[in-house]
């Protein structure tokens, strides 16, 4: 029996006055804000799962819990069937396996660092993933992999466009040879034409590198372009989940239908092919 690459099992996360590791469902009574309330989902190897919902639905909190940036109150995150703890307790291999691509590439990159230094920092953090030969040649191959010219290596992040910065962020994630990319609103800050380019890049990288992805977005119209399966979140819970064709073709939940209607209304001014 095959094991899912990623399994999120009954995940609960709340924020407020009390320390996270003491909180549970009783957080509601203590006045804490329950951001994620019993979310379960899976991602198979080479699969792209979209998680969609409006701002405040809990989707980003799920993403951060998966990569260890948020400590859950209860539930579990498993990689290859093995539970993952907080980021400080994960093995090097576990830390490398799941990499995050953030919403705002400019804020996630040091503006004063060159692209070469950004990638080299990833290799120094995870030396087992660093190339054994010529690092310059490896860097240029990595940049080419994400659609950037080798000349970008000497530029600082502050000198790049938003789309270029996001490609660098993806390259930084790929540098440590992950198995799962967690993309948190990775195209929401880009204009429509650049969004389409980044989405095509992610699909291509999935095929070339056998990557699985969890793709977080508030826009069902974007998610449908990339996801094999879709989970719809509202107020901390998954209200609908299924194959993308089923969720889009015959949504069962009223909230999903409202998201789909909004995406269809916007499509009239969408220049994507």
PDB file of C-alpha atoms in Angstrom:
ATOM      1  CA  UNK A   1       0.000   0.000   0.000  1.00  0.00           C
ATOM      2  CA  UNK A   2       1.481   3.341  -1.051  1.00  0.00           C
ATOM      3  CA  UNK A   3       1.948   6.078   1.554  1.00  0.00           C
ATOM      4  CA  UNK A   4       1.026   9.680   0.827  1.00  0.00           C
ATOM      5  CA  UNK A   5       4.011  11.992   0.775  1.00  0.00           C
ATOM      6  CA  UNK A   6       2.220  14.442   3.069  1.00  0.00           C
ATOM      7  CA  UNK A   7      -0.630  13.797   5.467  1.00  0.00           C
ATOM      8  CA  UNK A   8      -2.216  16.474   7.645  1.00  0.00           C
ATOM      9  CA  UNK A   9      -4.327  14.765  10.273  1.00  0.00           C
ATOM     10  CA  UNK A  10      -6.998  16.606  12.332  1.00  0.00           C
ATOM     11  CA  UNK A  11      -4.846  19.735  12.610  1.00  0.00           C
ATOM     12  CA  UNK A  12      -5.915  22.383  15.127  1.00  0.00           C
ATOM     13  CA  UNK A  13      -4.182  25.734  15.628  1.00  0.00           C
ATOM     14  CA  UNK A  14      -5.277  28.676  17.761  1.00  0.00           C
ATOM     15  CA  UNK A  15      -3.729  31.983  18.701  1.00  0.00           C
ATOM     16  CA  UNK A  16      -4.213  34.124  21.777  1.00  0.00           C
ATOM     17  CA  UNK A  17      -3.243  34.550  25.378  1.00  0.00           C
ATOM     18  CA  UNK A  18      -2.264  30.997  26.254  1.00  0.00           C
ATOM     19  CA  UNK A  19       0.792  29.120  25.004  1.00  0.00           C
ATOM     20  CA  UNK A  20       0.050  27.099  21.882  1.00  0.00           C
ATOM     21  CA  UNK A  21       1.091  23.745  23.320  1.00  0.00           C
ATOM     22  CA  UNK A  22      -1.477  24.040  26.144  1.00  0.00           C
ATOM     23  CA  UNK A  23      -4.406  24.895  23.900  1.00  0.00           C
ATOM     24  CA  UNK A  24      -7.040  22.602  22.483  1.00  0.00           C
ATOM     25  CA  UNK A  25     -10.654  22.903  21.453  1.00  0.00           C
ATOM     26  CA  UNK A  26     -11.249  24.606  24.816  1.00  0.00           C
ATOM     27  CA  UNK A  27      -9.409  27.612  23.312  1.00  0.00           C
ATOM     28  CA  UNK A  28     -12.800  28.900  22.210  1.00  0.00           C
ATOM     29  CA  UNK A  29     -13.831  29.234  25.855  1.00  0.00           C
ATOM     30  CA  UNK A  30     -10.585  30.980  26.823  1.00  0.00           C
ATOM     31  CA  UNK A  31     -11.065  33.691  24.207  1.00  0.00           C
ATOM     32  CA  UNK A  32      -8.326  32.454  21.868  1.00  0.00           C
ATOM     33  CA  UNK A  33      -8.847  32.661  18.119  1.00  0.00           C
ATOM     34  CA  UNK A  34      -9.180  29.246  16.501  1.00  0.00           C
ATOM     35  CA  UNK A  35      -7.505  29.568  13.095  1.00  0.00           C
ATOM     36  CA  UNK A  36      -7.567  25.904  12.044  1.00  0.00           C
ATOM     37  CA  UNK A  37     -10.165  23.548  13.468  1.00  0.00           C
ATOM     38  CA  UNK A  38      -9.613  19.911  12.565  1.00  0.00           C
ATOM     39  CA  UNK A  39      -8.172  20.074   9.045  1.00  0.00           C
ATOM     40  CA  UNK A  40      -7.145  16.836   7.363  1.00  0.00           C
ATOM     41  CA  UNK A  41      -5.688  16.529   3.870  1.00  0.00           C
ATOM     42  CA  UNK A  42      -3.143  14.558   1.885  1.00  0.00           C
ATOM     43  CA  UNK A  43      -0.716  15.177  -0.957  1.00  0.00           C
ATOM     44  CA  UNK A  44       0.543  12.230  -2.979  1.00  0.00           C
ATOM     45  CA  UNK A  45       3.957  12.145  -4.678  1.00  0.00           C
ATOM     46  CA  UNK A  46       3.975  14.305  -7.846  1.00  0.00           C
ATOM     47  CA  UNK A  47       0.506  15.669  -7.007  1.00  0.00           C
ATOM     48  CA  UNK A  48      -0.560  19.322  -6.809  1.00  0.00           C
ATOM     49  CA  UNK A  49      -3.271  19.987  -4.238  1.00  0.00           C
ATOM     50  CA  UNK A  50      -4.854  23.423  -4.166  1.00  0.00           C
ATOM     51  CA  UNK A  51      -6.159  24.894  -0.908  1.00  0.00           C
ATOM     52  CA  UNK A  52      -8.484  27.801  -1.568  1.00  0.00           C
ATOM     53  CA  UNK A  53     -10.398  30.147   0.697  1.00  0.00           C
ATOM     54  CA  UNK A  54     -10.876  33.788   1.536  1.00  0.00           C
ATOM     55  CA  UNK A  55      -8.558  35.757   3.806  1.00  0.00           C
ATOM     56  CA  UNK A  56      -8.823  34.432   7.360  1.00  0.00           C
ATOM     57  CA  UNK A  57      -9.962  30.959   6.311  1.00  0.00           C
ATOM     58  CA  UNK A  58      -6.893  29.354   7.917  1.00  0.00           C
ATOM     59  CA  UNK A  59      -5.175  28.174   4.758  1.00  0.00           C
ATOM     60  CA  UNK A  60      -1.886  30.009   5.404  1.00  0.00           C
ATOM     61  CA  UNK A  61      -1.812  28.736   8.981  1.00  0.00           C
ATOM     62  CA  UNK A  62      -2.079  25.181   7.627  1.00  0.00           C
ATOM     63  CA  UNK A  63       0.835  25.899   5.278  1.00  0.00           C
ATOM     64  CA  UNK A  64       2.981  27.305   8.082  1.00  0.00           C
ATOM     65  CA  UNK A  65       2.202  24.358  10.344  1.00  0.00           C
ATOM     66  CA  UNK A  66       3.310  21.968   7.602  1.00  0.00           C
ATOM     67  CA  UNK A  67       6.742  23.588   7.272  1.00  0.00           C
ATOM     68  CA  UNK A  68       7.109  23.989  11.045  1.00  0.00           C
ATOM     69  CA  UNK A  69       6.666  27.750  11.362  1.00  0.00           C
ATOM     70  CA  UNK A  70       3.528  27.342  13.494  1.00  0.00           C
ATOM     71  CA  UNK A  71       3.119  24.850  16.315  1.00  0.00           C
ATOM     72  CA  UNK A  72      -0.280  23.101  16.278  1.00  0.00           C
ATOM     73  CA  UNK A  73      -2.417  22.686  19.385  1.00  0.00           C
ATOM     74  CA  UNK A  74      -3.178  19.118  18.320  1.00  0.00           C
ATOM     75  CA  UNK A  75      -3.240  16.860  15.298  1.00  0.00           C
ATOM     76  CA  UNK A  76      -0.272  15.771  13.238  1.00  0.00           C
ATOM     77  CA  UNK A  77       1.717  16.507  10.098  1.00  0.00           C
ATOM     78  CA  UNK A  78       3.294  13.397   8.603  1.00  0.00           C
ATOM     79  CA  UNK A  79       5.891  13.038   5.859  1.00  0.00           C
ATOM     80  CA  UNK A  80       6.139   9.550   4.381  1.00  0.00           C
ATOM     81  CA  UNK A  81       4.018   8.406   7.320  1.00  0.00           C
ATOM     82  CA  UNK A  82       6.467   9.815   9.902  1.00  0.00           C
ATOM     83  CA  UNK A  83       5.168  12.586  12.221  1.00  0.00           C
ATOM     84  CA  UNK A  84       6.977  15.916  11.927  1.00  0.00           C
ATOM     85  CA  UNK A  85       7.675  17.998  15.007  1.00  0.00           C
ATOM     86  CA  UNK A  86       8.496  21.718  15.244  1.00  0.00           C
ATOM     87  CA  UNK A  87      11.137  22.861  12.809  1.00  0.00           C
ATOM     88  CA  UNK A  88      13.885  22.717  15.448  1.00  0.00           C
ATOM     89  CA  UNK A  89      13.169  19.040  16.061  1.00  0.00           C
ATOM     90  CA  UNK A  90      13.057  17.945  12.445  1.00  0.00           C
ATOM     91  CA  UNK A  91      15.933  16.077  10.880  1.00  0.00           C
ATOM     92  CA  UNK A  92      17.929  17.802   8.176  1.00  0.00           C
ATOM     93  CA  UNK A  93      16.301  15.578   5.574  1.00  0.00           C
ATOM     94  CA  UNK A  94      12.828  16.479   6.864  1.00  0.00           C
ATOM     95  CA  UNK A  95      13.633  20.198   6.798  1.00  0.00           C
ATOM     96  CA  UNK A  96      14.875  19.939   3.225  1.00  0.00           C
ATOM     97  CA  UNK A  97      11.941  17.838   2.061  1.00  0.00           C
ATOM     98  CA  UNK A  98       9.269  20.530   2.518  1.00  0.00           C
ATOM     99  CA  UNK A  99      10.159  24.030   1.320  1.00  0.00           C
ATOM    100  CA  UNK A 100       7.924  27.095   1.296  1.00  0.00           C
ATOM    101  CA  UNK A 101       7.490  29.748  -1.388  1.00  0.00           C
ATOM    102  CA  UNK A 102       6.035  32.847   0.253  1.00  0.00           C
ATOM    103  CA  UNK A 103       3.443  35.327  -0.953  1.00  0.00           C
ATOM    104  CA  UNK A 104       5.675  38.390  -1.119  1.00  0.00           C
ATOM    105  CA  UNK A 105       8.988  37.483  -2.740  1.00  0.00           C
ATOM    106  CA  UNK A 106      10.480  40.895  -2.014  1.00  0.00           C
ATOM    107  CA  UNK A 107      10.018  40.558   1.752  1.00  0.00           C
ATOM    108  CA  UNK A 108      11.214  36.937   1.781  1.00  0.00           C
ATOM    109  CA  UNK A 109      14.521  37.830   0.082  1.00  0.00           C
ATOM    110  CA  UNK A 110      17.209  40.030   1.599  1.00  0.00           C
ATOM    111  CA  UNK A 111      17.221  43.085  -0.705  1.00  0.00           C
ATOM    112  CA  UNK A 112      20.961  43.686  -0.308  1.00  0.00           C
ATOM    113  CA  UNK A 113      22.031  40.131  -1.095  1.00  0.00           C
ATOM    114  CA  UNK A 114      22.867  39.073  -4.617  1.00  0.00           C
ATOM    115  CA  UNK A 115      20.997  36.170  -6.134  1.00  0.00           C
ATOM    116  CA  UNK A 116      24.189  34.118  -5.990  1.00  0.00           C
ATOM    117  CA  UNK A 117      24.522  34.805  -2.262  1.00  0.00           C
ATOM    118  CA  UNK A 118      20.879  33.894  -1.639  1.00  0.00           C
ATOM    119  CA  UNK A 119      21.300  30.507  -3.296  1.00  0.00           C
ATOM    120  CA  UNK A 120      24.674  29.910  -1.649  1.00  0.00           C
ATOM    121  CA  UNK A 121      23.087  30.578   1.743  1.00  0.00           C
ATOM    122  CA  UNK A 122      20.590  27.768   1.070  1.00  0.00           C
ATOM    123  CA  UNK A 123      23.458  25.429   0.212  1.00  0.00           C
ATOM    124  CA  UNK A 124      25.389  26.427   3.344  1.00  0.00           C
ATOM    125  CA  UNK A 125      22.291  25.841   5.489  1.00  0.00           C
ATOM    126  CA  UNK A 126      21.854  22.379   3.952  1.00  0.00           C
ATOM    127  CA  UNK A 127      25.374  21.345   2.895  1.00  0.00           C
ATOM    128  CA  UNK A 128      24.277  17.848   1.911  1.00  0.00           C
ATOM    129  CA  UNK A 129      22.287  19.413  -0.939  1.00  0.00           C
ATOM    130  CA  UNK A 130      25.147  21.608  -2.180  1.00  0.00           C
ATOM    131  CA  UNK A 131      26.692  20.707  -5.553  1.00  0.00           C
ATOM    132  CA  UNK A 132      29.957  18.798  -5.319  1.00  0.00           C
ATOM    133  CA  UNK A 133      31.467  20.374  -8.409  1.00  0.00           C
ATOM    134  CA  UNK A 134      31.550  23.889  -9.807  1.00  0.00           C
ATOM    135  CA  UNK A 135      29.004  25.898  -7.792  1.00  0.00           C
ATOM    136  CA  UNK A 136      28.883  28.665 -10.378  1.00  0.00           C
ATOM    137  CA  UNK A 137      27.872  26.232 -13.080  1.00  0.00           C
ATOM    138  CA  UNK A 138      25.321  24.664 -10.726  1.00  0.00           C
ATOM    139  CA  UNK A 139      23.919  28.101  -9.921  1.00  0.00           C
ATOM    140  CA  UNK A 140      23.540  28.942 -13.595  1.00  0.00           C
ATOM    141  CA  UNK A 141      21.745  25.643 -14.228  1.00  0.00           C
ATOM    142  CA  UNK A 142      19.401  26.366 -11.330  1.00  0.00           C
ATOM    143  CA  UNK A 143      18.613  29.849 -12.636  1.00  0.00           C
ATOM    144  CA  UNK A 144      17.985  28.452 -16.096  1.00  0.00           C
ATOM    145  CA  UNK A 145      15.666  25.902 -14.502  1.00  0.00           C
ATOM    146  CA  UNK A 146      13.409  28.718 -13.265  1.00  0.00           C
ATOM    147  CA  UNK A 147      13.652  30.789 -16.428  1.00  0.00           C
ATOM    148  CA  UNK A 148      16.292  33.323 -15.355  1.00  0.00           C
ATOM    149  CA  UNK A 149      19.410  34.366 -17.235  1.00  0.00           C
ATOM    150  CA  UNK A 150      22.774  33.634 -15.637  1.00  0.00           C
ATOM    151  CA  UNK A 151      23.475  37.383 -15.518  1.00  0.00           C
ATOM    152  CA  UNK A 152      20.860  37.711 -12.757  1.00  0.00           C
ATOM    153  CA  UNK A 153      23.258  35.932 -10.364  1.00  0.00           C
ATOM    154  CA  UNK A 154      25.201  39.128  -9.707  1.00  0.00           C
ATOM    155  CA  UNK A 155      22.152  41.326  -9.139  1.00  0.00           C
ATOM    156  CA  UNK A 156      20.724  42.215  -5.754  1.00  0.00           C
ATOM    157  CA  UNK A 157      17.162  41.206  -4.972  1.00  0.00           C
ATOM    158  CA  UNK A 158      16.162  44.871  -4.716  1.00  0.00           C
ATOM    159  CA  UNK A 159      17.086  45.338  -8.384  1.00  0.00           C
ATOM    160  CA  UNK A 160      14.729  42.627  -9.639  1.00  0.00           C
ATOM    161  CA  UNK A 161      11.093  42.735 -10.685  1.00  0.00           C
ATOM    162  CA  UNK A 162       8.416  40.978  -8.655  1.00  0.00           C
ATOM    163  CA  UNK A 163       8.267  38.100 -11.102  1.00  0.00           C
ATOM    164  CA  UNK A 164      12.052  37.704 -11.078  1.00  0.00           C
ATOM    165  CA  UNK A 165      12.076  37.750  -7.274  1.00  0.00           C
ATOM    166  CA  UNK A 166       9.503  34.973  -7.163  1.00  0.00           C
ATOM    167  CA  UNK A 167      11.571  32.907  -9.588  1.00  0.00           C
ATOM    168  CA  UNK A 168      14.570  33.416  -7.295  1.00  0.00           C
ATOM    169  CA  UNK A 169      12.447  32.304  -4.327  1.00  0.00           C
ATOM    170  CA  UNK A 170      11.493  29.155  -6.221  1.00  0.00           C
ATOM    171  CA  UNK A 171      15.152  28.596  -7.166  1.00  0.00           C
ATOM    172  CA  UNK A 172      16.163  28.945  -3.508  1.00  0.00           C
ATOM    173  CA  UNK A 173      13.608  26.296  -2.570  1.00  0.00           C
ATOM    174  CA  UNK A 174      14.760  23.981  -5.372  1.00  0.00           C
ATOM    175  CA  UNK A 175      18.412  24.424  -4.376  1.00  0.00           C
ATOM    176  CA  UNK A 176      18.012  22.008  -1.453  1.00  0.00           C
ATOM    177  CA  UNK A 177      16.252  19.400  -3.607  1.00  0.00           C
ATOM    178  CA  UNK A 178      12.869  19.281  -1.835  1.00  0.00           C
ATOM    179  CA  UNK A 179      10.114  16.770  -2.457  1.00  0.00           C
ATOM    180  CA  UNK A 180       7.262  19.123  -1.551  1.00  0.00           C
ATOM    181  CA  UNK A 181       6.776  22.801  -2.326  1.00  0.00           C
ATOM    182  CA  UNK A 182       4.295  24.686  -0.162  1.00  0.00           C
ATOM    183  CA  UNK A 183       3.304  27.742  -2.210  1.00  0.00           C
ATOM    184  CA  UNK A 184       1.487  30.326  -0.096  1.00  0.00           C
ATOM    185  CA  UNK A 185      -0.300  32.801  -2.393  1.00  0.00           C
ATOM    186  CA  UNK A 186       2.790  32.563  -4.587  1.00  0.00           C
ATOM    187  CA  UNK A 187       1.270  34.497  -7.514  1.00  0.00           C
ATOM    188  CA  UNK A 188      -1.231  36.811  -5.806  1.00  0.00           C
ATOM    189  CA  UNK A 189       1.106  39.822  -5.792  1.00  0.00           C
ATOM    190  CA  UNK A 190       1.952  39.546  -9.496  1.00  0.00           C
ATOM    191  CA  UNK A 191       0.180  40.954 -12.519  1.00  0.00           C
ATOM    192  CA  UNK A 192      -1.950  38.591 -14.582  1.00  0.00           C
ATOM    193  CA  UNK A 193       0.564  37.840 -17.320  1.00  0.00           C
ATOM    194  CA  UNK A 194       3.355  37.112 -14.827  1.00  0.00           C
ATOM    195  CA  UNK A 195       0.964  34.962 -12.780  1.00  0.00           C
ATOM    196  CA  UNK A 196       0.395  32.770 -15.822  1.00  0.00           C
ATOM    197  CA  UNK A 197       4.146  32.439 -16.408  1.00  0.00           C
ATOM    198  CA  UNK A 198       4.823  31.388 -12.806  1.00  0.00           C
ATOM    199  CA  UNK A 199       1.956  28.885 -12.863  1.00  0.00           C
ATOM    200  CA  UNK A 200       3.325  27.315 -16.046  1.00  0.00           C
ATOM    201  CA  UNK A 201       6.776  27.212 -14.459  1.00  0.00           C
ATOM    202  CA  UNK A 202       5.463  25.387 -11.387  1.00  0.00           C
ATOM    203  CA  UNK A 203       3.668  22.792 -13.502  1.00  0.00           C
ATOM    204  CA  UNK A 204       6.824  22.276 -15.555  1.00  0.00           C
ATOM    205  CA  UNK A 205       8.985  21.930 -12.433  1.00  0.00           C
ATOM    206  CA  UNK A 206       6.583  19.357 -11.022  1.00  0.00           C
ATOM    207  CA  UNK A 207       7.093  17.222 -14.099  1.00  0.00           C
ATOM    208  CA  UNK A 208      10.854  17.677 -14.392  1.00  0.00           C
ATOM    209  CA  UNK A 209      11.692  17.291 -10.700  1.00  0.00           C
ATOM    210  CA  UNK A 210       8.864  14.956  -9.622  1.00  0.00           C
ATOM    211  CA  UNK A 211       7.697  17.509  -7.062  1.00  0.00           C
ATOM    212  CA  UNK A 212       4.527  17.459  -5.048  1.00  0.00           C
ATOM    213  CA  UNK A 213       2.949  20.819  -4.224  1.00  0.00           C
ATOM    214  CA  UNK A 214       0.454  22.318  -1.841  1.00  0.00           C
ATOM    215  CA  UNK A 215      -0.753  25.451  -3.598  1.00  0.00           C
ATOM    216  CA  UNK A 216      -2.499  27.995  -1.342  1.00  0.00           C
ATOM    217  CA  UNK A 217      -4.646  30.728  -2.885  1.00  0.00           C
ATOM    218  CA  UNK A 218      -7.731  32.852  -2.291  1.00  0.00           C
ATOM    219  CA  UNK A 219      -8.504  32.671  -6.025  1.00  0.00           C
ATOM    220  CA  UNK A 220     -10.282  29.571  -7.298  1.00  0.00           C
ATOM    221  CA  UNK A 221      -9.690  30.843 -10.818  1.00  0.00           C
ATOM    222  CA  UNK A 222      -5.937  30.554 -10.249  1.00  0.00           C
ATOM    223  CA  UNK A 223      -6.090  27.232  -8.402  1.00  0.00           C
ATOM    224  CA  UNK A 224      -7.987  25.527 -11.228  1.00  0.00           C
ATOM    225  CA  UNK A 225      -5.058  26.194 -13.584  1.00  0.00           C
ATOM    226  CA  UNK A 226      -2.620  24.133 -11.537  1.00  0.00           C
ATOM    227  CA  UNK A 227      -4.310  21.749  -9.085  1.00  0.00           C
ATOM    228  CA  UNK A 228      -5.123  18.057  -9.471  1.00  0.00           C
ATOM    229  CA  UNK A 229      -7.281  18.155  -6.353  1.00  0.00           C
ATOM    230  CA  UNK A 230      -8.823  21.077  -4.472  1.00  0.00           C
ATOM    231  CA  UNK A 231      -9.672  21.582  -0.800  1.00  0.00           C
ATOM    232  CA  UNK A 232     -11.914  24.547   0.005  1.00  0.00           C
ATOM    233  CA  UNK A 233     -11.466  26.137   3.436  1.00  0.00           C
ATOM    234  CA  UNK A 234     -13.773  28.441   5.330  1.00  0.00           C
ATOM    235  CA  UNK A 235     -13.424  29.619   8.937  1.00  0.00           C
ATOM    236  CA  UNK A 236     -10.739  27.085   9.772  1.00  0.00           C
ATOM    237  CA  UNK A 237     -12.366  23.974   8.324  1.00  0.00           C
ATOM    238  CA  UNK A 238     -12.373  22.175   4.972  1.00  0.00           C
ATOM    239  CA  UNK A 239     -15.916  22.484   3.624  1.00  0.00           C
ATOM    240  CA  UNK A 240     -15.331  20.647   0.352  1.00  0.00           C
ATOM    241  CA  UNK A 241     -12.596  18.519  -1.184  1.00  0.00           C
ATOM    242  CA  UNK A 242     -12.233  16.488  -4.347  1.00  0.00           C
ATOM    243  CA  UNK A 243     -10.759  16.200  -7.788  1.00  0.00           C
ATOM    244  CA  UNK A 244     -10.413  19.626  -9.381  1.00  0.00           C
ATOM    245  CA  UNK A 245     -12.775  18.684 -12.211  1.00  0.00           C
ATOM    246  CA  UNK A 246     -15.444  17.619  -9.720  1.00  0.00           C
ATOM    247  CA  UNK A 247     -15.117  20.627  -7.425  1.00  0.00           C
ATOM    248  CA  UNK A 248     -15.181  23.031 -10.356  1.00  0.00           C
ATOM    249  CA  UNK A 249     -17.750  21.182 -12.431  1.00  0.00           C
ATOM    250  CA  UNK A 250     -20.263  20.347  -9.722  1.00  0.00           C
ATOM    251  CA  UNK A 251     -19.457  22.145  -6.453  1.00  0.00           C
ATOM    252  CA  UNK A 252     -21.459  20.756  -3.539  1.00  0.00           C
ATOM    253  CA  UNK A 253     -21.010  23.534  -0.979  1.00  0.00           C
ATOM    254  CA  UNK A 254     -22.601  26.956  -1.280  1.00  0.00           C
ATOM    255  CA  UNK A 255     -19.323  28.643  -0.351  1.00  0.00           C
ATOM    256  CA  UNK A 256     -17.485  26.843  -3.163  1.00  0.00           C
ATOM    257  CA  UNK A 257     -20.171  27.957  -5.590  1.00  0.00           C
ATOM    258  CA  UNK A 258     -19.723  31.571  -4.471  1.00  0.00           C
ATOM    259  CA  UNK A 259     -15.952  31.354  -5.025  1.00  0.00           C
ATOM    260  CA  UNK A 260     -16.520  29.837  -8.447  1.00  0.00           C
ATOM    261  CA  UNK A 261     -19.035  32.544  -9.373  1.00  0.00           C
ATOM    262  CA  UNK A 262     -16.517  35.216  -8.355  1.00  0.00           C
ATOM    263  CA  UNK A 263     -13.796  33.571 -10.456  1.00  0.00           C
ATOM    264  CA  UNK A 264     -16.115  33.399 -13.486  1.00  0.00           C
ATOM    265  CA  UNK A 265     -17.020  37.063 -13.117  1.00  0.00           C
ATOM    266  CA  UNK A 266     -13.338  38.009 -13.110  1.00  0.00           C
ATOM    267  CA  UNK A 267     -12.506  35.799 -16.091  1.00  0.00           C
ATOM    268  CA  UNK A 268     -14.047  38.283 -18.487  1.00  0.00           C
ATOM    269  CA  UNK A 269     -11.178  40.688 -17.814  1.00  0.00           C
ATOM    270  CA  UNK A 270      -8.517  37.972 -17.479  1.00  0.00           C
ATOM    271  CA  UNK A 271      -5.926  38.033 -20.249  1.00  0.00           C
ATOM    272  CA  UNK A 272      -4.481  34.590 -19.456  1.00  0.00           C
ATOM    273  CA  UNK A 273      -4.593  32.053 -22.235  1.00  0.00           C
TER     274      UNK A 273
END
